[in-house]
């Protein structure tokens, strides 16, 4: 092929069979795999809550900004009624759906509480995500270690004539690359 190109990657002849064998190799780690899934669910749940909480912070800022532009001493109902009388029904509908305090600005205390809650949610999501990756790294390393040990035992049992007819470097290169691909798949793809 030239230019350092190796053999093209081979497609699996029996993907389902290979996948079942990989699952059998993961059987000793099944309790930890269940833990990884549980950690992933918790992490994603916290990550999903983040934008909802951020929306609450945006609402506090927007409502405070709109409240500061309304005349002090008037109630929200009076402002909405005045807008309806002026023919601005869309603006009146929008203001009636909000919680406004005319004449006051942004409630920075409430905003700080919401933002601290948001930070806590994202930190928790990150912690659970890190724990998931940490546990999965251990599962992957132990599984790949067992796989490498089994391959080494298998190569030790091969007769010498096999190595006479096949280049040893090619065989070891393929084994190493295949096991590294399995490790990468377990570490990254399986958790996703």
C-alpha atoms as a PDB file:
ATOM      1  CA  UNK A   1       0.000   0.000   0.000  1.00  0.00           C
ATOM      2  CA  UNK A   2       2.926   2.362   0.622  1.00  0.00           C
ATOM      3  CA  UNK A   3       3.302   5.505   2.743  1.00  0.00           C
ATOM      4  CA  UNK A   4       3.071   3.569   6.019  1.00  0.00           C
ATOM      5  CA  UNK A   5      -0.446   2.413   5.341  1.00  0.00           C
ATOM      6  CA  UNK A   6      -1.321  -0.871   7.011  1.00  0.00           C
ATOM      7  CA  UNK A   7      -4.000  -3.322   6.156  1.00  0.00           C
ATOM      8  CA  UNK A   8      -7.513  -1.921   5.918  1.00  0.00           C
ATOM      9  CA  UNK A   9      -9.618  -2.515   9.019  1.00  0.00           C
ATOM     10  CA  UNK A  10     -11.540  -5.746   8.756  1.00  0.00           C
ATOM     11  CA  UNK A  11     -15.263  -5.846   9.274  1.00  0.00           C
ATOM     12  CA  UNK A  12     -16.460  -8.314  11.882  1.00  0.00           C
ATOM     13  CA  UNK A  13     -17.744 -11.533  10.433  1.00  0.00           C
ATOM     14  CA  UNK A  14     -20.112 -12.108  13.342  1.00  0.00           C
ATOM     15  CA  UNK A  15     -20.827  -8.867  15.208  1.00  0.00           C
ATOM     16  CA  UNK A  16     -23.552 -10.374  17.401  1.00  0.00           C
ATOM     17  CA  UNK A  17     -21.351 -13.260  18.466  1.00  0.00           C
ATOM     18  CA  UNK A  18     -18.458 -10.925  19.239  1.00  0.00           C
ATOM     19  CA  UNK A  19     -20.763  -8.642  21.191  1.00  0.00           C
ATOM     20  CA  UNK A  20     -22.094 -11.570  23.239  1.00  0.00           C
ATOM     21  CA  UNK A  21     -18.520 -12.679  24.015  1.00  0.00           C
ATOM     22  CA  UNK A  22     -17.665  -9.141  25.123  1.00  0.00           C
ATOM     23  CA  UNK A  23     -20.714  -9.106  27.409  1.00  0.00           C
ATOM     24  CA  UNK A  24     -19.577 -12.433  28.894  1.00  0.00           C
ATOM     25  CA  UNK A  25     -16.186 -10.867  29.598  1.00  0.00           C
ATOM     26  CA  UNK A  26     -17.960  -8.016  31.395  1.00  0.00           C
ATOM     27  CA  UNK A  27     -20.024 -10.394  33.559  1.00  0.00           C
ATOM     28  CA  UNK A  28     -17.649 -10.199  36.582  1.00  0.00           C
ATOM     29  CA  UNK A  29     -18.135  -6.417  36.560  1.00  0.00           C
ATOM     30  CA  UNK A  30     -21.952  -6.407  36.256  1.00  0.00           C
ATOM     31  CA  UNK A  31     -22.572  -4.857  39.700  1.00  0.00           C
ATOM     32  CA  UNK A  32     -20.248  -1.997  38.864  1.00  0.00           C
ATOM     33  CA  UNK A  33     -21.875  -1.613  35.448  1.00  0.00           C
ATOM     34  CA  UNK A  34     -25.250  -1.224  37.165  1.00  0.00           C
ATOM     35  CA  UNK A  35     -23.630   1.413  39.396  1.00  0.00           C
ATOM     36  CA  UNK A  36     -22.266   3.184  36.302  1.00  0.00           C
ATOM     37  CA  UNK A  37     -25.748   3.303  34.764  1.00  0.00           C
ATOM     38  CA  UNK A  38     -27.242   4.635  38.024  1.00  0.00           C
ATOM     39  CA  UNK A  39     -24.544   7.327  38.262  1.00  0.00           C
ATOM     40  CA  UNK A  40     -25.190   8.291  34.646  1.00  0.00           C
ATOM     41  CA  UNK A  41     -28.928   8.633  35.283  1.00  0.00           C
ATOM     42  CA  UNK A  42     -28.337  10.861  38.314  1.00  0.00           C
ATOM     43  CA  UNK A  43     -25.765  12.977  36.447  1.00  0.00           C
ATOM     44  CA  UNK A  44     -28.030  13.481  33.445  1.00  0.00           C
ATOM     45  CA  UNK A  45     -30.990  14.286  35.698  1.00  0.00           C
ATOM     46  CA  UNK A  46     -29.032  17.082  37.359  1.00  0.00           C
ATOM     47  CA  UNK A  47     -27.801  18.311  33.980  1.00  0.00           C
ATOM     48  CA  UNK A  48     -31.398  18.453  32.707  1.00  0.00           C
ATOM     49  CA  UNK A  49     -32.526  20.442  35.745  1.00  0.00           C
ATOM     50  CA  UNK A  50     -29.869  23.102  35.065  1.00  0.00           C
ATOM     51  CA  UNK A  51     -31.567  24.921  32.168  1.00  0.00           C
ATOM     52  CA  UNK A  52     -34.906  24.971  34.027  1.00  0.00           C
ATOM     53  CA  UNK A  53     -33.265  26.657  37.009  1.00  0.00           C
ATOM     54  CA  UNK A  54     -31.400  29.026  34.679  1.00  0.00           C
ATOM     55  CA  UNK A  55     -34.773  29.950  33.166  1.00  0.00           C
ATOM     56  CA  UNK A  56     -35.985  30.917  36.644  1.00  0.00           C
ATOM     57  CA  UNK A  57     -32.975  33.234  37.006  1.00  0.00           C
ATOM     58  CA  UNK A  58     -33.737  34.850  33.642  1.00  0.00           C
ATOM     59  CA  UNK A  59     -37.364  35.316  34.722  1.00  0.00           C
ATOM     60  CA  UNK A  60     -36.260  37.098  37.918  1.00  0.00           C
ATOM     61  CA  UNK A  61     -34.023  39.441  35.908  1.00  0.00           C
ATOM     62  CA  UNK A  62     -36.696  40.119  33.283  1.00  0.00           C
ATOM     63  CA  UNK A  63     -39.490  40.637  35.811  1.00  0.00           C
ATOM     64  CA  UNK A  64     -37.265  42.979  37.837  1.00  0.00           C
ATOM     65  CA  UNK A  65     -36.354  44.947  34.738  1.00  0.00           C
ATOM     66  CA  UNK A  66     -39.996  45.305  33.677  1.00  0.00           C
ATOM     67  CA  UNK A  67     -41.058  46.159  37.271  1.00  0.00           C
ATOM     68  CA  UNK A  68     -38.516  48.980  37.454  1.00  0.00           C
ATOM     69  CA  UNK A  69     -40.055  50.600  34.361  1.00  0.00           C
ATOM     70  CA  UNK A  70     -43.581  50.598  35.809  1.00  0.00           C
ATOM     71  CA  UNK A  71     -44.788  53.595  37.819  1.00  0.00           C
ATOM     72  CA  UNK A  72     -44.230  53.280  41.589  1.00  0.00           C
ATOM     73  CA  UNK A  73     -47.400  53.064  43.668  1.00  0.00           C
ATOM     74  CA  UNK A  74     -49.452  51.416  40.918  1.00  0.00           C
ATOM     75  CA  UNK A  75     -50.473  47.785  41.183  1.00  0.00           C
ATOM     76  CA  UNK A  76     -49.841  45.204  38.513  1.00  0.00           C
ATOM     77  CA  UNK A  77     -53.574  44.981  37.830  1.00  0.00           C
ATOM     78  CA  UNK A  78     -53.781  48.756  37.293  1.00  0.00           C
ATOM     79  CA  UNK A  79     -50.891  48.705  34.826  1.00  0.00           C
ATOM     80  CA  UNK A  80     -52.428  45.777  32.919  1.00  0.00           C
ATOM     81  CA  UNK A  81     -55.835  47.490  32.809  1.00  0.00           C
ATOM     82  CA  UNK A  82     -54.205  50.698  31.527  1.00  0.00           C
ATOM     83  CA  UNK A  83     -52.442  48.785  28.752  1.00  0.00           C
ATOM     84  CA  UNK A  84     -55.668  47.054  27.718  1.00  0.00           C
ATOM     85  CA  UNK A  85     -57.439  50.415  27.613  1.00  0.00           C
ATOM     86  CA  UNK A  86     -54.638  51.764  25.407  1.00  0.00           C
ATOM     87  CA  UNK A  87     -55.118  48.836  22.998  1.00  0.00           C
ATOM     88  CA  UNK A  88     -51.861  47.059  23.863  1.00  0.00           C
ATOM     89  CA  UNK A  89     -53.450  43.704  24.613  1.00  0.00           C
ATOM     90  CA  UNK A  90     -50.370  41.589  23.787  1.00  0.00           C
ATOM     91  CA  UNK A  91     -48.211  43.509  26.261  1.00  0.00           C
ATOM     92  CA  UNK A  92     -51.046  43.414  28.804  1.00  0.00           C
ATOM     93  CA  UNK A  93     -51.348  39.612  28.418  1.00  0.00           C
ATOM     94  CA  UNK A  94     -47.592  39.201  28.860  1.00  0.00           C
ATOM     95  CA  UNK A  95     -47.495  41.390  31.999  1.00  0.00           C
ATOM     96  CA  UNK A  96     -50.538  39.665  33.508  1.00  0.00           C
ATOM     97  CA  UNK A  97     -48.745  36.302  33.330  1.00  0.00           C
ATOM     98  CA  UNK A  98     -45.745  37.648  35.274  1.00  0.00           C
ATOM     99  CA  UNK A  99     -45.218  38.422  38.963  1.00  0.00           C
ATOM    100  CA  UNK A 100     -44.376  42.132  39.020  1.00  0.00           C
ATOM    101  CA  UNK A 101     -43.804  44.708  41.755  1.00  0.00           C
ATOM    102  CA  UNK A 102     -44.138  48.131  40.087  1.00  0.00           C
ATOM    103  CA  UNK A 103     -41.370  50.593  40.915  1.00  0.00           C
ATOM    104  CA  UNK A 104     -38.930  47.961  42.181  1.00  0.00           C
ATOM    105  CA  UNK A 105     -35.979  46.504  40.336  1.00  0.00           C
ATOM    106  CA  UNK A 106     -34.323  43.105  40.218  1.00  0.00           C
ATOM    107  CA  UNK A 107     -34.550  41.056  43.417  1.00  0.00           C
ATOM    108  CA  UNK A 108     -30.858  40.256  43.789  1.00  0.00           C
ATOM    109  CA  UNK A 109     -31.453  38.112  46.883  1.00  0.00           C
ATOM    110  CA  UNK A 110     -33.798  35.792  45.011  1.00  0.00           C
ATOM    111  CA  UNK A 111     -31.461  35.859  41.999  1.00  0.00           C
ATOM    112  CA  UNK A 112     -28.479  34.877  44.172  1.00  0.00           C
ATOM    113  CA  UNK A 113     -30.444  31.988  45.675  1.00  0.00           C
ATOM    114  CA  UNK A 114     -31.442  30.693  42.250  1.00  0.00           C
ATOM    115  CA  UNK A 115     -27.903  31.051  40.860  1.00  0.00           C
ATOM    116  CA  UNK A 116     -26.377  29.264  43.879  1.00  0.00           C
ATOM    117  CA  UNK A 117     -28.888  26.467  43.364  1.00  0.00           C
ATOM    118  CA  UNK A 118     -27.882  26.351  39.683  1.00  0.00           C
ATOM    119  CA  UNK A 119     -24.184  26.111  40.579  1.00  0.00           C
ATOM    120  CA  UNK A 120     -24.930  23.334  43.104  1.00  0.00           C
ATOM    121  CA  UNK A 121     -26.923  21.376  40.498  1.00  0.00           C
ATOM    122  CA  UNK A 122     -24.144  21.613  37.902  1.00  0.00           C
ATOM    123  CA  UNK A 123     -21.471  20.716  40.462  1.00  0.00           C
ATOM    124  CA  UNK A 124     -23.486  17.652  41.511  1.00  0.00           C
ATOM    125  CA  UNK A 125     -23.947  16.684  37.866  1.00  0.00           C
ATOM    126  CA  UNK A 126     -20.188  16.953  37.327  1.00  0.00           C
ATOM    127  CA  UNK A 127     -19.398  14.940  40.456  1.00  0.00           C
ATOM    128  CA  UNK A 128     -21.715  12.094  39.446  1.00  0.00           C
ATOM    129  CA  UNK A 129     -20.343  12.197  35.891  1.00  0.00           C
ATOM    130  CA  UNK A 130     -16.777  12.003  37.242  1.00  0.00           C
ATOM    131  CA  UNK A 131     -17.720   9.103  39.523  1.00  0.00           C
ATOM    132  CA  UNK A 132     -19.260   7.305  36.546  1.00  0.00           C
ATOM    133  CA  UNK A 133     -16.095   7.776  34.481  1.00  0.00           C
ATOM    134  CA  UNK A 134     -13.882   6.701  37.403  1.00  0.00           C
ATOM    135  CA  UNK A 135     -15.799   3.486  38.041  1.00  0.00           C
ATOM    136  CA  UNK A 136     -15.971   2.739  34.312  1.00  0.00           C
ATOM    137  CA  UNK A 137     -12.208   3.259  33.968  1.00  0.00           C
ATOM    138  CA  UNK A 138     -11.642   0.576  36.607  1.00  0.00           C
ATOM    139  CA  UNK A 139     -14.089  -1.789  34.908  1.00  0.00           C
ATOM    140  CA  UNK A 140     -12.399  -1.193  31.557  1.00  0.00           C
ATOM    141  CA  UNK A 141      -8.876  -1.711  32.872  1.00  0.00           C
ATOM    142  CA  UNK A 142      -9.727  -4.931  34.687  1.00  0.00           C
ATOM    143  CA  UNK A 143     -11.606  -6.309  31.671  1.00  0.00           C
ATOM    144  CA  UNK A 144      -8.806  -5.403  29.256  1.00  0.00           C
ATOM    145  CA  UNK A 145      -6.213  -6.873  31.635  1.00  0.00           C
ATOM    146  CA  UNK A 146      -8.088 -10.193  31.657  1.00  0.00           C
ATOM    147  CA  UNK A 147      -8.406 -10.038  27.874  1.00  0.00           C
ATOM    148  CA  UNK A 148      -4.679  -9.344  27.401  1.00  0.00           C
ATOM    149  CA  UNK A 149      -3.802 -12.166  29.796  1.00  0.00           C
ATOM    150  CA  UNK A 150      -6.028 -14.586  27.879  1.00  0.00           C
ATOM    151  CA  UNK A 151      -4.520 -13.501  24.538  1.00  0.00           C
ATOM    152  CA  UNK A 152      -1.013 -13.941  25.934  1.00  0.00           C
ATOM    153  CA  UNK A 153      -1.918 -17.449  27.111  1.00  0.00           C
ATOM    154  CA  UNK A 154      -3.370 -18.233  23.671  1.00  0.00           C
ATOM    155  CA  UNK A 155      -0.273 -16.941  21.870  1.00  0.00           C
ATOM    156  CA  UNK A 156       1.906 -19.027  24.198  1.00  0.00           C
ATOM    157  CA  UNK A 157       0.009 -22.162  23.175  1.00  0.00           C
ATOM    158  CA  UNK A 158       0.397 -21.605  19.425  1.00  0.00           C
ATOM    159  CA  UNK A 159       2.845 -23.985  17.729  1.00  0.00           C
ATOM    160  CA  UNK A 160       6.102 -22.546  16.374  1.00  0.00           C
ATOM    161  CA  UNK A 161       5.154 -23.409  12.805  1.00  0.00           C
ATOM    162  CA  UNK A 162       2.324 -20.855  13.053  1.00  0.00           C
ATOM    163  CA  UNK A 163       4.884 -18.100  13.658  1.00  0.00           C
ATOM    164  CA  UNK A 164       7.020 -19.418  10.806  1.00  0.00           C
ATOM    165  CA  UNK A 165       4.140 -18.901   8.382  1.00  0.00           C
ATOM    166  CA  UNK A 166       2.783 -15.626   9.849  1.00  0.00           C
ATOM    167  CA  UNK A 167       4.785 -12.518  10.701  1.00  0.00           C
ATOM    168  CA  UNK A 168       4.804 -12.142  14.493  1.00  0.00           C
ATOM    169  CA  UNK A 169       4.808  -8.336  14.337  1.00  0.00           C
ATOM    170  CA  UNK A 170       1.635  -8.317  12.261  1.00  0.00           C
ATOM    171  CA  UNK A 171      -0.116 -10.669  14.660  1.00  0.00           C
ATOM    172  CA  UNK A 172       0.906  -8.701  17.763  1.00  0.00           C
ATOM    173  CA  UNK A 173       0.023  -5.417  16.075  1.00  0.00           C
ATOM    174  CA  UNK A 174      -3.466  -6.640  15.252  1.00  0.00           C
ATOM    175  CA  UNK A 175      -3.995  -8.031  18.755  1.00  0.00           C
ATOM    176  CA  UNK A 176      -2.764  -4.825  20.383  1.00  0.00           C
ATOM    177  CA  UNK A 177      -4.871  -2.586  18.157  1.00  0.00           C
ATOM    178  CA  UNK A 178      -7.976  -4.718  18.630  1.00  0.00           C
ATOM    179  CA  UNK A 179      -7.627  -4.752  22.414  1.00  0.00           C
ATOM    180  CA  UNK A 180      -6.989  -0.983  22.468  1.00  0.00           C
ATOM    181  CA  UNK A 181     -10.132  -0.471  20.366  1.00  0.00           C
ATOM    182  CA  UNK A 182     -12.111  -2.577  22.827  1.00  0.00           C
ATOM    183  CA  UNK A 183     -10.720  -0.524  25.741  1.00  0.00           C
ATOM    184  CA  UNK A 184     -11.655   2.738  24.007  1.00  0.00           C
ATOM    185  CA  UNK A 185     -15.123   1.454  23.223  1.00  0.00           C
ATOM    186  CA  UNK A 186     -15.714   0.325  26.786  1.00  0.00           C
ATOM    187  CA  UNK A 187     -14.439   3.574  28.274  1.00  0.00           C
ATOM    188  CA  UNK A 188     -16.181   6.049  25.987  1.00  0.00           C
ATOM    189  CA  UNK A 189     -18.983   4.533  23.961  1.00  0.00           C
ATOM    190  CA  UNK A 190     -20.480   2.180  26.537  1.00  0.00           C
ATOM    191  CA  UNK A 191     -21.008   4.944  29.108  1.00  0.00           C
ATOM    192  CA  UNK A 192     -22.655   7.163  26.520  1.00  0.00           C
END
